[in-house]
CSV table of C-alpha atoms in Angstrom, one decimal:
chain,number,residue,atom,x,y,z
A,255,UNK,CA,22.1,-4.6,23.1
A,256,UNK,CA,20.3,-7.9,23.5
A,257,UNK,CA,20.3,-10.6,20.9
A,258,UNK,CA,16.6,-10.2,20.5
A,259,UNK,CA,16.9,-6.5,19.9
A,260,UNK,CA,19.7,-7.1,17.3
A,261,UNK,CA,17.5,-9.6,15.5
A,262,UNK,CA,14.6,-7.2,15.4
A,263,UNK,CA,16.7,-4.3,14.1
A,264,UNK,CA,18.2,-6.6,11.4
A,265,UNK,CA,14.6,-7.6,10.4
A,266,UNK,CA,13.6,-3.9,10.2
A,267,UNK,CA,16.7,-3.2,8.0
A,268,UNK,CA,16.0,-6.1,5.7
A,269,UNK,CA,12.3,-5.2,5.4
A,270,UNK,CA,13.1,-1.6,4.6
A,271,UNK,CA,15.5,-2.7,1.8
A,272,UNK,CA,12.8,-4.9,0.3
A,273,UNK,CA,10.3,-2.0,0.4
A,274,UNK,CA,12.8,0.4,-1.2
A,275,UNK,CA,13.5,-2.2,-3.9
A,276,UNK,CA,9.8,-2.3,-4.6
A,277,UNK,CA,9.5,1.5,-4.5
A,278,UNK,CA,12.4,2.2,-6.9
A,279,UNK,CA,11.1,-0.3,-9.5
A,280,UNK,CA,7.6,0.9,-9.1
A,281,UNK,CA,8.6,4.6,-9.4
A,282,UNK,CA,10.7,4.0,-12.5
A,283,UNK,CA,7.8,2.2,-14.2
A,284,UNK,CA,5.2,4.6,-13.0
A,285,UNK,CA,7.1,7.5,-14.7
A,286,UNK,CA,6.7,5.7,-18.0
A,287,UNK,CA,3.1,4.6,-17.5
A,288,UNK,CA,1.9,8.0,-16.2
A,289,UNK,CA,3.1,9.8,-19.3
A,290,UNK,CA,1.7,7.3,-21.8
A,291,UNK,CA,-1.7,7.1,-20.0
A,292,UNK,CA,-2.1,10.9,-20.1
A,293,UNK,CA,-1.1,11.1,-23.7
A,294,UNK,CA,-3.2,8.1,-24.8
A,295,UNK,CA,-6.4,9.1,-22.9
A,296,UNK,CA,-6.0,12.8,-23.3
A,297,UNK,CA,-6.6,15.4,-20.6
A,298,UNK,CA,-10.4,15.1,-20.5
A,299,UNK,CA,-10.5,11.3,-20.2
A,300,UNK,CA,-7.6,11.3,-17.8
A,301,UNK,CA,-9.7,13.7,-15.7
A,302,UNK,CA,-12.8,11.6,-16.0
A,303,UNK,CA,-10.8,8.6,-14.8
A,304,UNK,CA,-9.5,10.6,-11.9
A,305,UNK,CA,-12.9,11.7,-10.7
A,306,UNK,CA,-15.1,8.7,-11.5
A,307,UNK,CA,-12.5,6.0,-11.0
A,308,UNK,CA,-11.5,8.0,-7.9
A,309,UNK,CA,-13.3,5.4,-5.8
A,310,UNK,CA,-10.3,3.2,-6.2
A,311,UNK,CA,-7.9,6.0,-5.3
A,312,UNK,CA,-10.1,7.0,-2.5
A,313,UNK,CA,-10.2,3.4,-1.2
A,314,UNK,CA,-6.4,3.3,-1.5
A,315,UNK,CA,-6.2,5.8,1.3
A,316,UNK,CA,-9.0,4.0,3.3
A,317,UNK,CA,-7.4,0.6,2.8
A,318,UNK,CA,-4.1,1.8,4.2
A,319,UNK,CA,-6.0,2.9,7.3
A,320,UNK,CA,-8.0,-0.3,7.5
A,321,UNK,CA,-4.8,-2.4,7.2
A,322,UNK,CA,-3.4,-0.3,10.0
A,323,UNK,CA,-6.4,-1.0,12.2
A,324,UNK,CA,-6.6,-4.7,11.4
A,325,UNK,CA,-2.9,-5.4,11.6
A,326,UNK,CA,-2.8,-3.8,15.0
A,327,UNK,CA,-4.9,-6.7,16.4
A,328,UNK,CA,-3.2,-9.4,14.4
A,329,UNK,CA,0.3,-8.1,15.3
A,330,UNK,CA,-0.7,-7.7,19.0
A,331,UNK,CA,-1.8,-11.4,19.2
A,332,UNK,CA,1.4,-12.4,17.4
A,333,UNK,CA,3.3,-10.6,20.1
A,334,UNK,CA,1.4,-12.4,22.8
A,335,UNK,CA,1.9,-15.8,21.1
A,336,UNK,CA,-1.6,-17.1,21.5
A,337,UNK,CA,-2.2,-19.0,18.2
A,338,UNK,CA,-5.9,-19.9,18.9
A,339,UNK,CA,-6.8,-16.3,19.7
A,340,UNK,CA,-4.8,-15.2,16.7
A,341,UNK,CA,-6.9,-17.3,14.3
A,342,UNK,CA,-10.1,-16.2,16.0
A,343,UNK,CA,-9.0,-12.6,15.7
A,344,UNK,CA,-8.3,-12.9,11.9
A,345,UNK,CA,-11.6,-14.6,11.2
A,346,UNK,CA,-13.5,-12.0,13.2
A,347,UNK,CA,-11.8,-9.1,11.3
A,348,UNK,CA,-12.6,-10.8,8.0
A,349,UNK,CA,-16.3,-11.2,9.0
A,350,UNK,CA,-16.4,-7.5,9.9
A,351,UNK,CA,-14.8,-6.5,6.6
A,352,UNK,CA,-17.4,-8.6,4.6
A,353,UNK,CA,-20.1,-6.7,6.4
A,354,UNK,CA,-18.4,-3.4,5.6
A,355,UNK,CA,-18.0,-4.4,1.9
A,356,UNK,CA,-21.8,-5.1,1.6
A,357,UNK,CA,-22.6,-1.7,3.2
A,358,UNK,CA,-20.2,0.2,0.9
A,359,UNK,CA,-21.7,-1.6,-2.1
A,360,UNK,CA,-25.2,-0.4,-1.3
A,361,UNK,CA,-24.0,3.1,-0.7
A,362,UNK,CA,-22.0,3.4,-4.0
A,363,UNK,CA,-24.7,1.7,-6.1
A,364,UNK,CA,-27.3,4.2,-4.9
A,365,UNK,CA,-26.0,7.6,-3.7
A,366,UNK,CA,-22.7,7.2,-5.6
A,367,UNK,CA,-24.4,6.2,-8.9
A,368,UNK,CA,-26.8,9.2,-8.6
A,369,UNK,CA,-23.8,11.5,-8.0
A,370,UNK,CA,-22.0,10.2,-11.1
A,371,UNK,CA,-25.0,10.5,-13.4
A,372,UNK,CA,-26.6,13.7,-12.2
A,373,UNK,CA,-24.1,15.8,-10.4
A,374,UNK,CA,-20.6,15.3,-11.8
A,375,UNK,CA,-19.5,17.4,-14.8
A,376,UNK,CA,-18.8,14.7,-17.5
A,377,UNK,CA,-18.1,15.9,-21.1
A,378,UNK,CA,-20.9,15.2,-23.6
A,379,UNK,CA,-20.8,11.6,-25.0
A,380,UNK,CA,-18.6,10.2,-22.3
A,381,UNK,CA,-21.3,9.3,-19.7
A,382,UNK,CA,-21.4,5.6,-20.7
A,383,UNK,CA,-17.6,5.3,-20.4
A,384,UNK,CA,-17.7,7.0,-17.1
A,385,UNK,CA,-20.3,4.6,-15.8
A,386,UNK,CA,-18.2,1.6,-16.9
A,387,UNK,CA,-15.2,2.9,-15.1
A,388,UNK,CA,-17.4,3.5,-12.0
A,389,UNK,CA,-18.7,-0.1,-12.0
A,390,UNK,CA,-15.2,-1.5,-12.3
A,391,UNK,CA,-14.2,0.7,-9.3
A,392,UNK,CA,-17.1,-0.6,-7.2
A,393,UNK,CA,-16.2,-4.3,-7.8
A,394,UNK,CA,-12.5,-3.5,-7.0
A,395,UNK,CA,-13.7,-1.8,-3.9
A,396,UNK,CA,-15.7,-4.9,-2.7
A,397,UNK,CA,-12.7,-7.2,-3.3
A,398,UNK,CA,-10.3,-4.7,-1.8
A,399,UNK,CA,-12.2,-4.4,1.5
A,400,UNK,CA,-12.3,-8.2,2.0
A,401,UNK,CA,-8.6,-8.3,1.1
A,402,UNK,CA,-7.6,-6.1,4.0
A,403,UNK,CA,-7.2,-8.8,6.7
A,404,UNK,CA,-4.9,-10.8,4.3
A,405,UNK,CA,-2.7,-7.8,3.6
A,406,UNK,CA,-2.6,-7.1,7.3
A,407,UNK,CA,-1.4,-10.6,8.0
A,408,UNK,CA,1.5,-10.1,5.6
A,409,UNK,CA,2.5,-6.8,7.3
A,410,UNK,CA,2.0,-8.3,10.8
A,411,UNK,CA,4.3,-11.2,10.0
A,412,UNK,CA,6.8,-8.7,8.6
A,413,UNK,CA,7.0,-10.4,5.2
A,414,UNK,CA,7.9,-7.2,3.5
A,415,UNK,CA,9.7,-9.1,0.7
A,416,UNK,CA,6.4,-10.7,-0.3
A,417,UNK,CA,4.7,-7.4,0.0
A,418,UNK,CA,7.3,-5.9,-2.3
A,419,UNK,CA,7.2,-8.7,-4.9
A,420,UNK,CA,3.4,-8.3,-5.2
A,421,UNK,CA,3.7,-4.6,-5.7
A,422,UNK,CA,6.4,-4.9,-8.3
A,423,UNK,CA,4.3,-7.5,-10.1
A,424,UNK,CA,1.4,-5.0,-10.0
A,425,UNK,CA,3.6,-2.3,-11.6
A,426,UNK,CA,5.0,-4.6,-14.3
A,427,UNK,CA,1.4,-5.6,-15.2
A,428,UNK,CA,0.6,-1.9,-15.6
A,429,UNK,CA,3.1,-1.9,-18.4
A,430,UNK,CA,1.2,-4.7,-20.1
A,431,UNK,CA,-1.9,-2.5,-19.6
A,432,UNK,CA,-0.2,0.3,-21.5
A,433,UNK,CA,0.7,-2.0,-24.4
A,434,UNK,CA,-2.8,-3.3,-24.7
A,435,UNK,CA,-4.2,0.3,-24.4
A,436,UNK,CA,-2.0,1.3,-27.3
A,437,UNK,CA,-3.0,-1.6,-29.6
A,438,UNK,CA,-6.7,-1.9,-28.4
A,439,UNK,CA,-9.5,-0.9,-30.8
A,440,UNK,CA,-12.2,-0.3,-28.2
A,441,UNK,CA,-12.9,2.9,-26.2
A,442,UNK,CA,-9.6,3.7,-24.5
A,443,UNK,CA,-11.1,4.9,-21.2
A,444,UNK,CA,-13.3,1.7,-20.9
A,445,UNK,CA,-10.4,-0.5,-21.8
A,446,UNK,CA,-8.1,1.2,-19.3
A,447,UNK,CA,-10.7,0.7,-16.5
A,448,UNK,CA,-11.3,-2.9,-17.4
A,449,UNK,CA,-7.6,-3.8,-17.6
A,450,UNK,CA,-6.8,-2.0,-14.3
A,451,UNK,CA,-9.6,-3.9,-12.6
A,452,UNK,CA,-8.3,-7.3,-13.9
A,453,UNK,CA,-4.8,-6.5,-12.7
A,454,UNK,CA,-6.0,-5.5,-9.2
A,455,UNK,CA,-8.1,-8.6,-9.0
A,456,UNK,CA,-5.2,-10.9,-9.9
A,457,UNK,CA,-2.9,-9.4,-7.3
A,458,UNK,CA,-5.6,-9.8,-4.6
A,459,UNK,CA,-6.1,-13.5,-5.5
A,460,UNK,CA,-2.3,-14.2,-5.4
A,461,UNK,CA,-2.1,-12.4,-2.0
A,462,UNK,CA,-4.8,-14.7,-0.6
A,463,UNK,CA,-3.3,-17.8,-2.0
A,464,UNK,CA,0.1,-16.9,-0.4
A,465,UNK,CA,-1.5,-16.2,3.0
A,466,UNK,CA,-3.5,-19.4,3.0
A,467,UNK,CA,-0.4,-21.4,2.3
A,468,UNK,CA,1.9,-19.7,4.8
A,469,UNK,CA,-0.2,-18.4,7.7
A,470,UNK,CA,-2.5,-21.0,9.4
A,471,UNK,CA,-4.6,-18.3,11.1
A,472,UNK,CA,-5.8,-17.0,7.7
A,473,UNK,CA,-8.0,-20.1,7.1
A,474,UNK,CA,-11.4,-18.5,7.8
A,475,UNK,CA,-14.0,-19.9,10.1
A,476,UNK,CA,-17.1,-18.1,11.2
A,477,UNK,CA,-16.9,-16.9,14.8
A,478,UNK,CA,-19.0,-14.4,16.7
A,479,UNK,CA,-17.1,-14.0,20.0
A,480,UNK,CA,-18.2,-10.9,21.8
A,481,UNK,CA,-15.0,-10.7,23.8
A,482,UNK,CA,-13.2,-10.3,20.4
A,483,UNK,CA,-15.8,-8.3,18.5
A,484,UNK,CA,-16.3,-5.6,21.1
A,485,UNK,CA,-12.7,-4.3,21.2
A,486,UNK,CA,-12.3,-4.8,17.4
A,487,UNK,CA,-15.6,-3.2,16.6
A,488,UNK,CA,-14.9,-0.3,19.0
A,489,UNK,CA,-11.5,0.3,17.5
A,490,UNK,CA,-12.7,-0.1,13.9
A,491,UNK,CA,-15.7,2.0,14.5
A,492,UNK,CA,-13.6,5.0,15.7
A,493,UNK,CA,-11.0,4.3,13.0
A,494,UNK,CA,-13.7,4.2,10.3
A,495,UNK,CA,-14.8,7.7,11.4
A,496,UNK,CA,-11.3,8.9,10.7
A,497,UNK,CA,-11.2,7.0,7.5
A,498,UNK,CA,-14.5,8.6,6.3
A,499,UNK,CA,-12.9,12.0,7.0
A,500,UNK,CA,-9.8,11.0,5.0
A,501,UNK,CA,-12.1,9.8,2.1
A,502,UNK,CA,-14.0,13.2,2.2
A,503,UNK,CA,-10.7,15.0,2.3
A,504,UNK,CA,-9.5,13.2,-0.9
A,505,UNK,CA,-12.4,12.2,-3.1
A,506,UNK,CA,-14.7,15.0,-1.8
A,507,UNK,CA,-12.3,17.6,-3.0
A,508,UNK,CA,-12.0,15.8,-6.4
A,509,UNK,CA,-15.8,16.0,-6.8
A,510,UNK,CA,-15.9,19.7,-5.7
A,511,UNK,CA,-13.2,20.6,-8.2
A,512,UNK,CA,-15.1,18.8,-10.9
A,513,UNK,CA,-18.4,20.6,-10.1
A,514,UNK,CA,-16.8,24.0,-10.1
A,515,UNK,CA,-14.0,23.8,-12.6
A,516,UNK,CA,-14.4,20.7,-14.7
A,517,UNK,CA,-12.6,17.4,-15.6
A,518,UNK,CA,-9.4,19.2,-16.9
A,519,UNK,CA,-8.6,20.4,-13.4
A,520,UNK,CA,-9.1,16.8,-12.1
A,521,UNK,CA,-6.4,15.7,-14.4
A,522,UNK,CA,-4.0,18.2,-12.7
A,523,UNK,CA,-5.0,16.9,-9.3
A,524,UNK,CA,-4.5,13.3,-10.5
A,525,UNK,CA,-1.0,14.2,-11.6
A,526,UNK,CA,-0.2,15.8,-8.2
A,527,UNK,CA,-1.4,12.7,-6.4
A,528,UNK,CA,0.7,10.4,-8.7
A,529,UNK,CA,3.9,12.4,-8.0
A,530,UNK,CA,3.2,12.5,-4.2
A,531,UNK,CA,2.4,8.8,-3.9
A,532,UNK,CA,5.7,8.0,-5.6
A,533,UNK,CA,7.7,10.4,-3.3
A,534,UNK,CA,5.8,9.4,-0.2
A,535,UNK,CA,7.0,5.9,-0.6
A,536,UNK,CA,10.5,6.9,0.4
A,537,UNK,CA,9.4,7.6,4.0
A,538,UNK,CA,6.4,5.3,4.3
A,539,UNK,CA,8.5,2.3,3.4
A,540,UNK,CA,10.6,2.8,6.5
A,541,UNK,CA,7.6,3.5,8.7
A,542,UNK,CA,5.8,0.3,7.4
A,543,UNK,CA,8.9,-1.7,8.3
A,544,UNK,CA,9.0,-0.2,11.8
A,545,UNK,CA,5.3,-0.4,12.6
A,546,UNK,CA,5.0,-4.2,13.5
A,547,UNK,CA,8.0,-3.8,15.9
A,548,UNK,CA,6.3,-0.8,17.6
A,549,UNK,CA,3.1,-2.8,18.3
A,550,UNK,CA,5.0,-5.9,19.4
A,551,UNK,CA,7.2,-3.9,21.8
A,552,UNK,CA,4.2,-2.2,23.2
A,553,UNK,CA,2.5,-5.6,23.7
A,554,UNK,CA,5.6,-6.8,25.5
A,555,UNK,CA,5.8,-3.7,27.7
A,556,UNK,CA,9.1,-2.6,26.2
A,557,UNK,CA,8.1,1.1,26.2
A,558,UNK,CA,11.6,2.6,26.3
A,559,UNK,CA,12.7,0.5,23.2
A,560,UNK,CA,9.4,1.5,21.5
A,561,UNK,CA,10.0,5.2,22.1
A,562,UNK,CA,13.6,5.0,20.9
A,563,UNK,CA,12.5,3.2,17.7
A,564,UNK,CA,9.8,5.8,17.1
A,565,UNK,CA,12.2,8.7,17.5
A,566,UNK,CA,14.8,7.2,15.2
A,567,UNK,CA,12.2,6.1,12.6
A,568,UNK,CA,10.6,9.6,12.4
A,569,UNK,CA,14.0,11.3,12.1
A,570,UNK,CA,15.2,8.9,9.4
A,571,UNK,CA,12.0,9.0,7.4
A,572,UNK,CA,11.9,12.8,7.5
A,573,UNK,CA,15.6,13.0,6.3
A,574,UNK,CA,14.6,10.8,3.3
A,575,UNK,CA,11.6,13.0,2.6
A,576,UNK,CA,13.7,16.2,2.7
A,577,UNK,CA,16.2,14.7,0.2
A,578,UNK,CA,13.4,14.4,-2.3
A,579,UNK,CA,10.8,17.1,-1.7
A,580,UNK,CA,12.9,20.2,-1.5
A,581,UNK,CA,14.5,19.9,-5.0
A,582,UNK,CA,11.3,18.6,-6.4
A,583,UNK,CA,9.2,21.4,-5.0
A,584,UNK,CA,11.6,24.1,-6.2
A,585,UNK,CA,11.8,22.6,-9.7
A,586,UNK,CA,8.3,21.2,-10.1
A,587,UNK,CA,7.6,22.9,-13.4
A,588,UNK,CA,10.8,21.6,-15.0
A,589,UNK,CA,10.2,18.1,-13.6
A,590,UNK,CA,6.6,17.8,-14.8
A,591,UNK,CA,7.4,19.3,-18.2
A,592,UNK,CA,10.3,16.8,-18.6
A,593,UNK,CA,8.1,13.9,-17.5
A,594,UNK,CA,4.8,14.6,-19.2
A,595,UNK,CA,5.7,16.9,-22.1
A,596,UNK,CA,2.4,18.6,-21.4
A,597,UNK,CA,1.6,20.1,-18.0
A,598,UNK,CA,-2.1,20.8,-17.2
A,599,UNK,CA,-3.0,24.1,-15.6
A,600,UNK,CA,-2.4,24.2,-11.9
A,601,UNK,CA,-0.6,20.8,-11.8
A,602,UNK,CA,2.5,22.5,-10.4
A,603,UNK,CA,0.6,24.3,-7.6
A,604,UNK,CA,-1.4,21.2,-6.7
A,605,UNK,CA,1.7,19.0,-6.6
A,606,UNK,CA,3.7,21.4,-4.4
A,607,UNK,CA,0.8,21.7,-1.9
A,608,UNK,CA,0.3,17.9,-1.8
A,609,UNK,CA,4.0,17.4,-1.3
A,610,UNK,CA,4.0,19.8,1.6
A,611,UNK,CA,1.1,17.8,3.0
A,612,UNK,CA,3.3,14.6,2.7
A,613,UNK,CA,6.2,16.4,4.5
A,614,UNK,CA,3.9,17.3,7.4
A,615,UNK,CA,2.4,13.8,7.4
A,616,UNK,CA,5.9,12.3,7.8
A,617,UNK,CA,6.1,13.9,11.3
A,618,UNK,CA,2.9,12.2,12.5
A,619,UNK,CA,2.9,8.7,10.9
A,620,UNK,CA,4.8,6.9,13.6
A,621,UNK,CA,2.9,8.9,16.3
A,622,UNK,CA,-0.3,7.3,15.0
A,623,UNK,CA,1.3,3.9,15.0
A,624,UNK,CA,1.9,4.3,18.7
A,625,UNK,CA,-1.6,5.5,19.3
A,626,UNK,CA,-2.9,2.5,17.4
A,627,UNK,CA,-0.7,0.2,19.4
A,628,UNK,CA,-2.4,1.4,22.6
A,629,UNK,CA,-5.8,0.8,21.1
A,630,UNK,CA,-7.1,4.1,22.4
A,631,UNK,CA,-8.0,5.9,19.2
A,632,UNK,CA,-11.4,7.6,20.2
A,633,UNK,CA,-9.9,11.0,20.8
A,634,UNK,CA,-7.6,11.0,17.8
A,635,UNK,CA,-10.4,9.9,15.5
A,636,UNK,CA,-12.8,12.5,16.8
A,637,UNK,CA,-10.3,15.3,16.6
A,638,UNK,CA,-8.8,14.4,13.2
A,639,UNK,CA,-12.1,13.4,11.7
A,640,UNK,CA,-13.6,16.8,12.6
A,641,UNK,CA,-10.6,18.8,11.4
A,642,UNK,CA,-10.3,16.9,8.1
A,643,UNK,CA,-14.0,16.8,7.1
A,644,UNK,CA,-14.3,20.6,7.5
A,645,UNK,CA,-12.5,20.9,4.2
A,646,UNK,CA,-15.7,20.2,2.4
A,647,UNK,CA,-17.9,23.0,3.7
A,648,UNK,CA,-15.0,25.4,3.8
A,649,UNK,CA,-14.0,24.6,0.2
A,650,UNK,CA,-17.6,24.7,-1.0
A,651,UNK,CA,-18.1,28.2,0.5
A,652,UNK,CA,-14.7,29.4,-0.8
A,653,UNK,CA,-15.5,28.3,-4.3
A,654,UNK,CA,-18.9,29.9,-4.2
A,655,UNK,CA,-17.2,33.2,-3.2
A,656,UNK,CA,-14.8,32.8,-6.2
A,657,UNK,CA,-11.7,31.5,-4.4
A,658,UNK,CA,-8.9,29.9,-6.4
A,659,UNK,CA,-9.0,26.1,-7.1
A,660,UNK,CA,-5.9,25.4,-4.9
A,661,UNK,CA,-7.7,26.4,-1.6
A,662,UNK,CA,-8.6,22.8,-0.4
A,663,UNK,CA,-5.0,21.6,-0.9
A,664,UNK,CA,-3.7,24.5,1.3
A,665,UNK,CA,-6.4,23.8,4.0
A,666,UNK,CA,-5.5,20.1,4.0
A,667,UNK,CA,-1.8,20.8,4.7
A,668,UNK,CA,-2.8,23.2,7.6
A,669,UNK,CA,-5.4,20.7,9.0
A,670,UNK,CA,-2.8,17.9,9.0
A,671,UNK,CA,-0.3,20.0,10.9
A,672,UNK,CA,-3.0,20.8,13.6
A,673,UNK,CA,-4.0,17.2,13.7
A,674,UNK,CA,-0.5,16.0,14.1
A,675,UNK,CA,0.1,18.3,17.0
A,676,UNK,CA,-3.1,17.0,18.7
A,677,UNK,CA,-2.0,13.4,18.0
A,678,UNK,CA,1.4,14.0,19.7
A,679,UNK,CA,-0.4,15.3,22.8
A,680,UNK,CA,-2.7,12.3,22.9
A,681,UNK,CA,0.2,9.9,22.4
A,682,UNK,CA,2.2,11.4,25.3
A,683,UNK,CA,-0.9,11.2,27.5
A,684,UNK,CA,-1.2,7.4,26.8
A,685,UNK,CA,2.5,6.6,27.3
A,686,UNK,CA,3.7,7.9,30.7
A,687,UNK,CA,7.3,7.6,29.7
A,688,UNK,CA,6.8,10.2,27.0
A,689,UNK,CA,6.5,14.0,27.6
A,690,UNK,CA,4.8,16.3,25.0
A,691,UNK,CA,7.4,19.0,25.1
A,692,UNK,CA,10.3,16.5,25.1
A,693,UNK,CA,9.0,14.7,22.1
A,694,UNK,CA,8.4,18.0,20.3
A,695,UNK,CA,11.8,19.3,21.1
A,696,UNK,CA,13.8,16.1,20.4
A,697,UNK,CA,11.9,14.9,17.3
A,698,UNK,CA,9.5,17.4,15.7
A,699,UNK,CA,11.5,20.7,16.0
A,700,UNK,CA,14.8,19.3,14.6
A,701,UNK,CA,12.9,18.0,11.5
A,702,UNK,CA,11.2,21.4,10.9
A,703,UNK,CA,14.5,23.2,11.3
A,704,UNK,CA,16.2,20.9,8.9
A,705,UNK,CA,13.5,21.5,6.2
A,706,UNK,CA,13.7,25.3,6.6
A,707,UNK,CA,17.5,25.5,6.7
A,708,UNK,CA,18.0,23.3,3.6
A,709,UNK,CA,15.0,24.8,1.8
A,710,UNK,CA,16.1,28.5,2.0
A,711,UNK,CA,19.3,28.3,-0.1
A,712,UNK,CA,17.5,26.0,-2.7
A,713,UNK,CA,14.7,28.6,-2.9
A,714,UNK,CA,17.3,31.3,-3.6
A,715,UNK,CA,18.7,29.2,-6.5
A,716,UNK,CA,15.2,29.0,-7.9
A,717,UNK,CA,14.8,32.8,-8.0
A,718,UNK,CA,18.4,33.8,-9.1
A,719,UNK,CA,19.1,31.1,-11.8
A,720,UNK,CA,17.3,30.3,-15.0
A,721,UNK,CA,15.2,27.2,-15.2
A,722,UNK,CA,16.9,24.2,-16.7
A,723,UNK,CA,18.8,21.0,-16.1
A,724,UNK,CA,21.7,22.8,-14.6
A,725,UNK,CA,19.6,24.5,-11.9
A,726,UNK,CA,17.8,21.2,-11.2
A,727,UNK,CA,21.1,19.3,-10.7
A,728,UNK,CA,22.5,22.1,-8.5
A,729,UNK,CA,19.4,22.1,-6.4
A,730,UNK,CA,19.7,18.3,-5.8
A,731,UNK,CA,23.4,18.7,-4.9
A,732,UNK,CA,22.8,21.5,-2.4
A,733,UNK,CA,19.9,19.6,-0.8
A,734,UNK,CA,21.8,16.3,-0.5
A,735,UNK,CA,25.0,18.1,0.8
A,736,UNK,CA,23.2,20.3,3.4
A,737,UNK,CA,20.7,17.5,4.5
A,738,UNK,CA,23.5,15.0,5.0
A,739,UNK,CA,25.8,17.4,6.9
A,740,UNK,CA,23.0,18.8,9.2
A,741,UNK,CA,21.5,15.3,9.8
A,742,UNK,CA,24.9,13.7,10.7
A,743,UNK,CA,25.9,16.5,13.0
A,744,UNK,CA,22.6,17.3,14.8
A,745,UNK,CA,19.8,14.9,14.1
A,746,UNK,CA,21.3,11.4,14.1
A,747,UNK,CA,22.2,10.2,17.6
A,748,UNK,CA,25.8,9.4,18.4
A,749,UNK,CA,25.5,5.6,18.7
A,750,UNK,CA,23.7,5.5,15.3
A,751,UNK,CA,26.4,7.7,13.8
A,752,UNK,CA,29.2,5.4,15.1
A,753,UNK,CA,27.4,2.3,13.8
A,754,UNK,CA,27.0,3.9,10.3
A,755,UNK,CA,30.6,5.1,10.2
A,756,UNK,CA,31.8,1.6,11.3
A,757,UNK,CA,29.8,-0.1,8.5
A,758,UNK,CA,31.1,2.4,5.9
A,759,UNK,CA,34.7,1.8,7.0
A,760,UNK,CA,34.2,-2.0,6.9
A,761,UNK,CA,32.6,-1.7,3.5
A,762,UNK,CA,35.6,0.1,2.0
A,763,UNK,CA,38.2,-2.0,3.8
A,764,UNK,CA,39.4,0.9,6.0
A,765,UNK,CA,39.5,-1.3,9.2
């Protein structure tokens, strides 16, 4: 192994540790804040915040995608080492994001405002509060869009420690929000929206200050270079199509649930998303640490190293996801009741379906990173965008016919699986060194088999033992034991097993 490869692997390991530190602290504090917010706001106001303030949550998904698109170009130029072009690339992406922010502002202050006031089901007397939350969301949206290039720069430079510190600060400040929410005398929903907006704005400002001080290319200068704009605009244009479909898949479902079932069911969906975002961090942290190296290795033409890294990253992230999701899915009622004290109707069903969605997404995240590295995203955006956005007409028709409220969540999981299989095919057609069946056999199939083999005995425990702490602990033990055993024997490659075993022996002084 070359010295450069060792350095890169060490950087990936360090960045992953930083991201996991961020996740553990954020998860612990989120468990506290989630329960208090639900109890303080009540189910109805919690649901209103989920559907009206969902613009922020919706943009959270879009922003991840936009960061991915922007960081692709910044990371690619970092890999090439052309500092002048790197600075021009950053300024060009920021100009484009300013334009996007203005367009979104017009859309949300016209069509969006009409939707909130005339179409959403808002309990009587809460329309003013709903509009306040909506306006806070729009301003956050504007700032968030223009923040994207700066966040992309942090990711591209692999400064995951800084990324982690900002996220931990954000979570700590949410505790301050809870305290102020409890002692505040004004309308709780309006106060919560205002304080959340202030915290997100502060974090964005600190992000920009850090970037301006440490990354010279982030000093903006207006540039309209067609040789830069054309590839960025083409890439972003196709990526935005996929992002719009993701937005429809998320916020569109929230609106349909509100129209047909009311705000209380939005509260259940909000709880499901909170749980899934926390759990998803266990796998996405590893993927986020790997992504810059995948793009840089593609830019350098190191295809074999990129493929190996993608395979190992997918396997390891799926193992981490299996550790968490199987006991959580089997004991979701016990966990939600222990956490919240009050479990809204359908919260368990929603959470399990969204967790299944996250498990499937884990198989395709690094695949999309490779596709992004190539810059050829037209086919993937068209395919995924079409599959994802179909959830709206299908859900609307299903609800009209009296279908249960969980239908769109089941469709999303199915659509993601189909989209992931399509993405694997596109990826292998762009990288000649990759074969579709080989990737499926070596990476996807072992992950699926792991989930099934570990899940079956845990499912049996669920049906034959009474719900309680004992069954929950036993489910965790069985999952950890079987996942560790199967992964070590069959999923993790021999050289990686030897390295892990060597480190363990050195750690405990056995060598």
